[in-house]
Amino acid sequence: MNQMDLAHIITHYINEKGDNVSPKKLQKLLYYVEAWNMVHLGTPLINEDFEAWVHGPVLPSVYRQLKEFGFNNLRVINEEEDAAEKEIAEIIKNNQLNEDQLSVVYSVLDKYGSMSAFELEILTHNESPWLEARAGIPPHISCNAIIPKQKMKSFYASLIA
């Protein structure tokens, strides 16, 4: 699935719940969606790998597309009230996202979506996938090591085992 399509779905869903999404928060939500999708459905939803950056897991392509927003909140802006729902329906229709995957996405967002970007950053900084990918590199030092998806899957699966 295209990372930006998923980013749009996440942003719309959180905005609809009355909460805000900054690019930093979006990155962490994408990470948790991918991790829990791996746990529950066994396969990656996103083709790109996350990297263990200073502020937590990051998809570099999403960072590059949204860096102009800085720490400002993202909003899904639509001329029509239901334009985003139509786009989500189109993504499902085109087999980019099935009902099981969408269910995982919404479940993850219900769990993590009300947390702030900082809370999500702290959470990821205390979990082994990010820590092990950085292999002892101090939290304030730049790093672009890949967080293995199998490590994400095994760690988050262990939380429910």
Short mmCIF file of N, CA, C and O in Angstrom, two decimals, residues 1-126:
data_model
loop_
_atom_site.label_atom_id
_atom_site.label_comp_id
_atom_site.label_asym_id
_atom_site.label_seq_id
_atom_site.Cartn_x
_atom_site.Cartn_y
_atom_site.Cartn_z
N MET A 1 0.84 -1.19 0.00
CA MET A 1 0.00 0.00 0.00
C MET A 1 0.88 1.24 0.00
O MET A 1 1.93 1.26 0.60
N ASN A 2 0.43 2.26 -0.64
CA ASN A 2 1.13 3.53 -0.68
C ASN A 2 1.12 4.17 0.71
O ASN A 2 0.06 4.32 1.32
N GLN A 3 2.29 4.54 1.19
CA GLN A 3 2.41 5.13 2.53
C GLN A 3 1.56 6.39 2.67
O GLN A 3 0.97 6.64 3.72
N MET A 4 1.51 7.20 1.61
CA MET A 4 0.76 8.45 1.71
C MET A 4 -0.74 8.21 1.72
O MET A 4 -1.48 8.96 2.36
N ASP A 5 -1.23 7.16 1.05
CA ASP A 5 -2.65 6.82 1.16
C ASP A 5 -2.99 6.45 2.59
O ASP A 5 -4.00 6.88 3.14
N LEU A 6 -2.13 5.64 3.20
CA LEU A 6 -2.35 5.24 4.58
C LEU A 6 -2.22 6.45 5.52
O LEU A 6 -3.01 6.59 6.45
N ALA A 7 -1.28 7.32 5.24
CA ALA A 7 -1.12 8.53 6.04
C ALA A 7 -2.38 9.39 5.97
O ALA A 7 -2.83 9.94 6.98
N HIS A 8 -2.98 9.46 4.79
CA HIS A 8 -4.22 10.23 4.61
C HIS A 8 -5.37 9.61 5.42
O HIS A 8 -6.12 10.33 6.08
N ILE A 9 -5.48 8.30 5.38
CA ILE A 9 -6.53 7.61 6.13
C ILE A 9 -6.36 7.87 7.63
O ILE A 9 -7.31 8.19 8.34
N ILE A 10 -5.13 7.74 8.12
CA ILE A 10 -4.86 7.95 9.54
C ILE A 10 -5.18 9.39 9.94
O ILE A 10 -5.85 9.63 10.94
N THR A 11 -4.70 10.35 9.16
CA THR A 11 -4.94 11.75 9.48
C THR A 11 -6.43 12.06 9.51
O THR A 11 -6.93 12.70 10.44
N HIS A 12 -7.16 11.58 8.51
CA HIS A 12 -8.60 11.81 8.47
C HIS A 12 -9.29 11.21 9.69
O HIS A 12 -10.12 11.87 10.34
N TYR A 13 -8.95 9.98 10.02
CA TYR A 13 -9.59 9.29 11.14
C TYR A 13 -9.35 10.04 12.46
O TYR A 13 -10.28 10.25 13.25
N ILE A 14 -8.11 10.45 12.70
CA ILE A 14 -7.78 11.16 13.95
C ILE A 14 -8.46 12.53 13.97
O ILE A 14 -9.00 12.94 14.99
N ASN A 15 -8.45 13.24 12.84
CA ASN A 15 -9.14 14.53 12.76
C ASN A 15 -10.62 14.37 13.06
O ASN A 15 -11.21 15.19 13.78
N GLU A 16 -11.24 13.32 12.52
CA GLU A 16 -12.66 13.07 12.75
C GLU A 16 -12.96 12.81 14.22
O GLU A 16 -14.05 13.10 14.69
N LYS A 17 -11.99 12.26 14.94
CA LYS A 17 -12.16 12.00 16.38
C LYS A 17 -11.95 13.26 17.20
O LYS A 17 -12.04 13.24 18.42
N GLY A 18 -11.58 14.37 16.52
CA GLY A 18 -11.38 15.63 17.21
C GLY A 18 -9.97 15.82 17.74
O GLY A 18 -9.73 16.70 18.56
N ASP A 19 -9.04 15.01 17.29
CA ASP A 19 -7.65 15.13 17.73
C ASP A 19 -6.80 15.64 16.57
O ASP A 19 -7.25 15.74 15.44
N ASN A 20 -5.56 15.99 16.89
CA ASN A 20 -4.64 16.54 15.90
C ASN A 20 -3.55 15.55 15.55
O ASN A 20 -3.22 14.67 16.35
N VAL A 21 -2.97 15.73 14.36
CA VAL A 21 -1.88 14.87 13.90
C VAL A 21 -0.79 15.77 13.32
O VAL A 21 -1.01 16.48 12.34
N SER A 22 0.37 15.73 13.96
CA SER A 22 1.55 16.40 13.41
C SER A 22 2.30 15.36 12.57
O SER A 22 2.04 14.16 12.70
N PRO A 23 3.22 15.78 11.73
CA PRO A 23 4.01 14.79 10.99
C PRO A 23 4.72 13.79 11.92
O PRO A 23 4.78 12.61 11.61
N LYS A 24 5.21 14.27 13.05
CA LYS A 24 5.89 13.38 14.00
C LYS A 24 4.91 12.34 14.57
O LYS A 24 5.22 11.16 14.64
N LYS A 25 3.73 12.77 14.94
CA LYS A 25 2.73 11.85 15.46
C LYS A 25 2.30 10.86 14.38
O LYS A 25 2.15 9.67 14.64
N LEU A 26 2.13 11.35 13.17
CA LEU A 26 1.74 10.50 12.05
C LEU A 26 2.76 9.38 11.85
O LEU A 26 2.39 8.22 11.63
N GLN A 27 4.04 9.71 11.94
CA GLN A 27 5.09 8.70 11.77
C GLN A 27 4.94 7.58 12.80
O GLN A 27 5.04 6.39 12.47
N LYS A 28 4.68 7.94 14.04
CA LYS A 28 4.55 6.92 15.09
C LYS A 28 3.28 6.10 14.88
O LYS A 28 3.28 4.88 15.11
N LEU A 29 2.20 6.74 14.45
CA LEU A 29 0.96 6.00 14.18
C LEU A 29 1.14 5.04 13.02
O LEU A 29 0.65 3.90 13.07
N LEU A 30 1.83 5.46 11.98
CA LEU A 30 2.14 4.56 10.86
C LEU A 30 2.94 3.35 11.36
O LEU A 30 2.69 2.22 10.96
N TYR A 31 3.89 3.61 12.23
CA TYR A 31 4.72 2.54 12.80
C TYR A 31 3.87 1.53 13.56
O TYR A 31 3.99 0.32 13.35
N TYR A 32 3.00 2.03 14.43
CA TYR A 32 2.16 1.11 15.21
C TYR A 32 1.14 0.37 14.33
O TYR A 32 0.86 -0.80 14.58
N VAL A 33 0.63 1.04 13.32
CA VAL A 33 -0.27 0.35 12.38
C VAL A 33 0.48 -0.80 11.72
O VAL A 33 -0.02 -1.92 11.62
N GLU A 34 1.70 -0.53 11.25
CA GLU A 34 2.48 -1.58 10.60
C GLU A 34 2.81 -2.72 11.57
O GLU A 34 2.67 -3.90 11.23
N ALA A 35 3.23 -2.37 12.77
CA ALA A 35 3.59 -3.40 13.76
C ALA A 35 2.40 -4.30 14.08
O ALA A 35 2.52 -5.54 14.05
N TRP A 36 1.27 -3.71 14.38
CA TRP A 36 0.10 -4.51 14.76
C TRP A 36 -0.51 -5.24 13.58
O TRP A 36 -1.08 -6.32 13.73
N ASN A 37 -0.38 -4.68 12.38
CA ASN A 37 -0.81 -5.40 11.19
C ASN A 37 0.04 -6.66 11.02
O ASN A 37 -0.47 -7.72 10.68
N MET A 38 1.34 -6.54 11.25
CA MET A 38 2.24 -7.70 11.17
C MET A 38 1.81 -8.76 12.19
O MET A 38 1.79 -9.95 11.88
N VAL A 39 1.47 -8.33 13.39
CA VAL A 39 1.07 -9.27 14.45
C VAL A 39 -0.22 -9.99 14.08
O VAL A 39 -0.31 -11.21 14.15
N HIS A 40 -1.23 -9.22 13.70
CA HIS A 40 -2.56 -9.79 13.50
C HIS A 40 -2.79 -10.43 12.13
O HIS A 40 -3.55 -11.38 12.02
N LEU A 41 -2.13 -9.89 11.10
CA LEU A 41 -2.37 -10.40 9.75
C LEU A 41 -1.15 -11.05 9.12
O LEU A 41 -1.25 -11.64 8.05
N GLY A 42 0.00 -10.91 9.77
CA GLY A 42 1.19 -11.65 9.36
C GLY A 42 2.01 -11.11 8.22
O GLY A 42 3.08 -11.63 7.93
N THR A 43 1.53 -10.07 7.55
CA THR A 43 2.28 -9.53 6.41
C THR A 43 2.38 -8.01 6.53
O THR A 43 1.53 -7.37 7.15
N PRO A 44 3.41 -7.44 5.91
CA PRO A 44 3.54 -5.97 5.95
C PRO A 44 2.41 -5.29 5.19
O PRO A 44 1.91 -5.80 4.19
N LEU A 45 2.01 -4.15 5.68
CA LEU A 45 1.03 -3.31 5.01
C LEU A 45 1.77 -2.26 4.17
O LEU A 45 1.30 -1.85 3.12
N ILE A 46 2.93 -1.85 4.65
CA ILE A 46 3.72 -0.79 4.04
C ILE A 46 4.98 -1.42 3.44
O ILE A 46 5.67 -2.21 4.10
N ASN A 47 5.31 -1.04 2.21
CA ASN A 47 6.47 -1.60 1.53
C ASN A 47 7.80 -1.05 2.04
O ASN A 47 8.81 -1.72 1.98
N GLU A 48 7.81 0.15 2.52
CA GLU A 48 9.03 0.81 2.98
C GLU A 48 9.38 0.36 4.40
O GLU A 48 8.51 0.04 5.20
N ASP A 49 10.68 0.38 4.72
CA ASP A 49 11.14 0.07 6.08
C ASP A 49 11.19 1.33 6.93
O ASP A 49 11.49 2.42 6.43
N PHE A 50 10.92 1.16 8.21
CA PHE A 50 11.07 2.25 9.17
C PHE A 50 12.53 2.34 9.57
O PHE A 50 13.23 1.33 9.66
N GLU A 51 12.98 3.56 9.85
CA GLU A 51 14.33 3.78 10.34
C GLU A 51 14.25 4.31 11.76
O GLU A 51 13.29 4.98 12.14
N ALA A 52 15.28 4.01 12.56
CA ALA A 52 15.32 4.37 13.98
C ALA A 52 15.95 5.75 14.15
O ALA A 52 17.10 5.88 14.56
N TRP A 53 15.18 6.78 13.85
CA TRP A 53 15.67 8.15 13.95
C TRP A 53 15.63 8.63 15.40
O TRP A 53 15.08 7.96 16.29
N VAL A 54 16.18 9.83 15.64
CA VAL A 54 16.26 10.40 16.98
C VAL A 54 14.89 10.46 17.65
O VAL A 54 14.75 10.12 18.83
N HIS A 55 13.86 10.88 16.93
CA HIS A 55 12.53 11.04 17.53
C HIS A 55 11.66 9.80 17.40
O HIS A 55 10.46 9.86 17.60
N GLY A 56 12.27 8.66 17.08
CA GLY A 56 11.53 7.41 16.98
C GLY A 56 11.48 6.89 15.56
O GLY A 56 12.17 7.39 14.67
N PRO A 57 10.65 5.88 15.31
CA PRO A 57 10.55 5.27 13.97
C PRO A 57 10.04 6.26 12.93
O PRO A 57 9.10 7.02 13.19
N VAL A 58 10.65 6.21 11.75
CA VAL A 58 10.31 7.13 10.67
C VAL A 58 10.35 6.41 9.32
O VAL A 58 11.25 5.61 9.07
N LEU A 59 9.36 6.71 8.48
CA LEU A 59 9.39 6.32 7.08
C LEU A 59 10.01 7.50 6.32
O LEU A 59 9.38 8.57 6.25
N PRO A 60 11.22 7.36 5.79
CA PRO A 60 11.88 8.50 5.15
C PRO A 60 11.06 9.17 4.04
O PRO A 60 11.06 10.40 3.93
N SER A 61 10.34 8.39 3.24
CA SER A 61 9.56 9.00 2.15
C SER A 61 8.45 9.90 2.69
O SER A 61 8.18 10.97 2.13
N VAL A 62 7.82 9.49 3.78
CA VAL A 62 6.76 10.30 4.38
C VAL A 62 7.38 11.56 5.00
O VAL A 62 6.84 12.66 4.86
N TYR A 63 8.52 11.39 5.64
CA TYR A 63 9.21 12.55 6.20
C TYR A 63 9.49 13.59 5.12
O TYR A 63 9.20 14.78 5.29
N ARG A 64 10.05 13.14 4.00
CA ARG A 64 10.39 14.08 2.91
C ARG A 64 9.15 14.79 2.38
O ARG A 64 9.20 15.98 2.09
N GLN A 65 8.04 14.08 2.28
CA GLN A 65 6.83 14.70 1.73
C GLN A 65 6.18 15.68 2.70
O GLN A 65 5.48 16.59 2.26
N LEU A 66 6.38 15.48 4.00
CA LEU A 66 5.68 16.32 4.98
C LEU A 66 6.58 17.26 5.77
O LEU A 66 6.09 18.00 6.63
N LYS A 67 7.88 17.28 5.49
CA LYS A 67 8.80 18.06 6.32
C LYS A 67 8.49 19.56 6.31
O LYS A 67 8.77 20.26 7.27
N GLU A 68 7.85 20.05 5.25
CA GLU A 68 7.50 21.47 5.19
C GLU A 68 6.51 21.87 6.28
O GLU A 68 6.42 23.04 6.64
N PHE A 69 5.78 20.91 6.83
CA PHE A 69 4.81 21.21 7.89
C PHE A 69 5.47 21.39 9.26
O PHE A 69 4.84 21.89 10.18
N GLY A 70 6.72 20.93 9.39
CA GLY A 70 7.43 21.06 10.65
C GLY A 70 6.65 20.38 11.77
O GLY A 70 6.26 19.22 11.65
N PHE A 71 6.42 21.12 12.84
CA PHE A 71 5.68 20.58 13.99
C PHE A 71 4.20 20.96 13.95
O PHE A 71 3.46 20.71 14.89
N ASN A 72 3.77 21.57 12.85
CA ASN A 72 2.37 21.97 12.71
C ASN A 72 1.48 20.76 12.48
O ASN A 72 1.90 19.75 11.94
N ASN A 73 0.22 20.90 12.88
CA ASN A 73 -0.74 19.82 12.71
C ASN A 73 -1.19 19.70 11.27
O ASN A 73 -1.28 20.70 10.55
N LEU A 74 -1.45 18.47 10.86
CA LEU A 74 -1.96 18.18 9.53
C LEU A 74 -3.48 18.12 9.62
O LEU A 74 -4.03 17.65 10.61
N ARG A 75 -4.12 18.55 8.58
CA ARG A 75 -5.58 18.43 8.50
C ARG A 75 -5.91 17.86 7.15
O ARG A 75 -5.28 18.22 6.15
N VAL A 76 -6.89 16.98 7.11
CA VAL A 76 -7.41 16.52 5.84
C VAL A 76 -8.44 17.56 5.44
O VAL A 76 -9.45 17.74 6.13
N ILE A 77 -8.15 18.27 4.38
CA ILE A 77 -9.05 19.33 3.94
C ILE A 77 -9.78 18.86 2.68
O ILE A 77 -9.17 18.48 1.70
N ASN A 78 -11.09 18.85 2.76
CA ASN A 78 -11.92 18.39 1.66
C ASN A 78 -12.98 19.43 1.36
O ASN A 78 -13.55 20.02 2.27
N GLU A 79 -13.26 19.62 0.08
CA GLU A 79 -14.33 20.54 -0.31
C GLU A 79 -15.68 19.94 0.06
O GLU A 79 -16.59 20.66 0.43
N GLU A 80 -15.80 18.63 -0.04
CA GLU A 80 -17.04 17.96 0.31
C GLU A 80 -16.88 17.28 1.66
O GLU A 80 -15.83 16.78 1.99
N GLU A 81 -17.97 17.23 2.40
CA GLU A 81 -17.96 16.62 3.73
C GLU A 81 -17.48 15.17 3.71
O GLU A 81 -16.73 14.73 4.56
N ASP A 82 -17.87 14.40 2.71
CA ASP A 82 -17.57 12.98 2.71
C ASP A 82 -16.48 12.59 1.69
O ASP A 82 -16.35 11.42 1.35
N ALA A 83 -15.69 13.54 1.24
CA ALA A 83 -14.66 13.24 0.24
C ALA A 83 -13.64 12.22 0.75
O ALA A 83 -13.22 11.32 0.02
N ALA A 84 -13.23 12.33 2.00
CA ALA A 84 -12.24 11.39 2.54
C ALA A 84 -12.83 9.99 2.64
O ALA A 84 -12.13 9.01 2.34
N GLU A 85 -14.09 9.87 3.04
CA GLU A 85 -14.72 8.55 3.10
C GLU A 85 -14.78 7.92 1.71
O GLU A 85 -14.58 6.72 1.55
N LYS A 86 -15.06 8.73 0.70
CA LYS A 86 -15.08 8.23 -0.68
C LYS A 86 -13.69 7.75 -1.09
O LYS A 86 -13.57 6.73 -1.76
N GLU A 87 -12.67 8.49 -0.69
CA GLU A 87 -11.30 8.09 -1.02
C GLU A 87 -10.94 6.77 -0.34
O GLU A 87 -10.33 5.89 -0.95
N ILE A 88 -11.32 6.60 0.92
CA ILE A 88 -11.07 5.35 1.63
C ILE A 88 -11.81 4.20 0.94
O ILE A 88 -11.25 3.13 0.74
N ALA A 89 -13.06 4.43 0.56
CA ALA A 89 -13.82 3.40 -0.15
C ALA A 89 -13.13 3.03 -1.46
O ALA A 89 -13.09 1.86 -1.84
N GLU A 90 -12.57 4.01 -2.15
CA GLU A 90 -11.86 3.76 -3.41
C GLU A 90 -10.59 2.93 -3.18
O GLU A 90 -10.27 2.04 -3.96
N ILE A 91 -9.88 3.22 -2.10
CA ILE A 91 -8.68 2.46 -1.76
C ILE A 91 -9.05 0.99 -1.50
O ILE A 91 -8.38 0.08 -1.97
N ILE A 92 -10.15 0.77 -0.78
CA ILE A 92 -10.62 -0.59 -0.51
C ILE A 92 -11.06 -1.26 -1.81
O ILE A 92 -10.70 -2.41 -2.09
N LYS A 93 -11.81 -0.54 -2.63
CA LYS A 93 -12.30 -1.08 -3.90
C LYS A 93 -11.14 -1.51 -4.80
O LYS A 93 -11.23 -2.51 -5.49
N ASN A 94 -10.08 -0.74 -4.79
CA ASN A 94 -8.91 -1.05 -5.62
C ASN A 94 -7.98 -2.08 -4.98
O ASN A 94 -6.85 -2.25 -5.41
N ASN A 95 -8.49 -2.75 -3.95
CA ASN A 95 -7.75 -3.80 -3.24
C ASN A 95 -6.42 -3.33 -2.66
O ASN A 95 -5.50 -4.11 -2.51
N GLN A 96 -6.34 -2.06 -2.33
CA GLN A 96 -5.15 -1.56 -1.67
C GLN A 96 -5.21 -1.83 -0.17
O GLN A 96 -4.19 -1.89 0.48
N LEU A 97 -6.42 -1.96 0.35
CA LEU A 97 -6.62 -2.17 1.77
C LEU A 97 -7.88 -2.99 1.94
O LEU A 97 -8.95 -2.59 1.48
N ASN A 98 -7.78 -4.16 2.57
CA ASN A 98 -8.98 -4.97 2.76
C ASN A 98 -9.62 -4.65 4.11
O ASN A 98 -9.07 -3.91 4.92
N GLU A 99 -10.78 -5.23 4.35
CA GLU A 99 -11.53 -4.94 5.58
C GLU A 99 -10.76 -5.33 6.84
O GLU A 99 -10.82 -4.62 7.84
N ASP A 100 -10.02 -6.45 6.79
CA ASP A 100 -9.23 -6.87 7.95
C ASP A 100 -8.14 -5.86 8.25
O ASP A 100 -7.88 -5.50 9.40
N GLN A 101 -7.47 -5.37 7.20
CA GLN A 101 -6.42 -4.38 7.38
C GLN A 101 -6.99 -3.08 7.92
O GLN A 101 -6.42 -2.47 8.83
N LEU A 102 -8.12 -2.67 7.37
CA LEU A 102 -8.76 -1.44 7.84
C LEU A 102 -9.18 -1.59 9.31
O LEU A 102 -9.05 -0.64 10.09
N SER A 103 -9.62 -2.76 9.69
CA SER A 103 -9.98 -3.02 11.08
C SER A 103 -8.76 -2.87 12.00
O SER A 103 -8.86 -2.28 13.08
N VAL A 104 -7.62 -3.38 11.57
CA VAL A 104 -6.39 -3.22 12.36
C VAL A 104 -6.02 -1.75 12.45
O VAL A 104 -5.68 -1.25 13.53
N VAL A 105 -6.09 -1.04 11.33
CA VAL A 105 -5.76 0.39 11.32
C VAL A 105 -6.62 1.13 12.34
O VAL A 105 -6.10 1.85 13.20
N TYR A 106 -7.93 0.94 12.29
CA TYR A 106 -8.82 1.66 13.20
C TYR A 106 -8.62 1.23 14.65
O TYR A 106 -8.70 2.06 15.56
N SER A 107 -8.33 -0.03 14.88
CA SER A 107 -8.07 -0.51 16.24
C SER A 107 -6.82 0.16 16.82
O SER A 107 -6.81 0.61 17.97
N VAL A 108 -5.78 0.22 16.02
CA VAL A 108 -4.53 0.86 16.47
C VAL A 108 -4.77 2.34 16.73
O VAL A 108 -4.31 2.89 17.74
N LEU A 109 -5.50 2.99 15.84
CA LEU A 109 -5.75 4.42 16.02
C LEU A 109 -6.61 4.69 17.25
O LEU A 109 -6.42 5.70 17.93
N ASP A 110 -7.53 3.78 17.55
CA ASP A 110 -8.34 3.94 18.76
C ASP A 110 -7.47 3.82 20.01
O ASP A 110 -7.72 4.48 21.01
N LYS A 111 -6.43 3.00 19.93
CA LYS A 111 -5.54 2.80 21.08
C LYS A 111 -4.51 3.93 21.23
O LYS A 111 -4.28 4.43 22.32
N TYR A 112 -3.88 4.32 20.14
CA TYR A 112 -2.76 5.26 20.20
C TYR A 112 -3.10 6.67 19.71
O TYR A 112 -2.32 7.59 19.95
N GLY A 113 -4.20 6.84 19.03
CA GLY A 113 -4.50 8.11 18.36
C GLY A 113 -4.66 9.32 19.24
O GLY A 113 -4.42 10.44 18.81
N SER A 114 -5.08 9.13 20.49
CA SER A 114 -5.26 10.28 21.37
C SER A 114 -3.97 10.67 22.09
O SER A 114 -3.93 11.70 22.77
N MET A 115 -2.93 9.88 21.91
CA MET A 115 -1.64 10.20 22.53
C MET A 115 -0.96 11.32 21.75
O MET A 115 -1.15 11.45 20.54
N SER A 116 -0.17 12.12 22.45
CA SER A 116 0.57 13.19 21.77
C SER A 116 1.77 12.62 21.04
O SER A 116 2.19 11.48 21.30
N ALA A 117 2.34 13.40 20.15
CA ALA A 117 3.55 12.99 19.44
C ALA A 117 4.67 12.68 20.44
O ALA A 117 5.40 11.70 20.27
N PHE A 118 4.79 13.49 21.47
CA PHE A 118 5.83 13.27 22.47
C PHE A 118 5.59 11.97 23.24
O PHE A 118 6.53 11.21 23.49
N GLU A 119 4.35 11.70 23.62
CA GLU A 119 4.05 10.45 24.33
C GLU A 119 4.38 9.24 23.46
O GLU A 119 4.93 8.25 23.95
N LEU A 120 4.04 9.33 22.18
CA LEU A 120 4.35 8.23 21.27
C LEU A 120 5.85 8.07 21.08
O LEU A 120 6.36 6.96 20.98
N GLU A 121 6.57 9.18 21.02
CA GLU A 121 8.03 9.13 20.91
C GLU A 121 8.63 8.43 22.13
O GLU A 121 9.46 7.53 21.99
N ILE A 122 8.20 8.81 23.31
CA ILE A 122 8.71 8.19 24.55
C ILE A 122 8.38 6.70 24.55
O ILE A 122 9.22 5.87 24.92
N LEU A 123 7.18 6.35 24.14
CA LEU A 123 6.77 4.95 24.09
C LEU A 123 7.70 4.15 23.17
O LEU A 123 8.23 3.10 23.57
N THR A 124 7.92 4.64 21.96
CA THR A 124 8.79 3.90 21.03
C THR A 124 10.23 3.84 21.53
O THR A 124 10.92 2.85 21.30
N HIS A 125 10.67 4.88 22.25
CA HIS A 125 12.04 4.90 22.78
C HIS A 125 12.25 3.86 23.87
O HIS A 125 13.40 3.57 24.22
N ASN A 126 11.19 3.34 24.42
CA ASN A 126 11.29 2.35 25.49
C ASN A 126 10.97 0.94 25.01
O ASN A 126 10.84 0.03 25.82
#
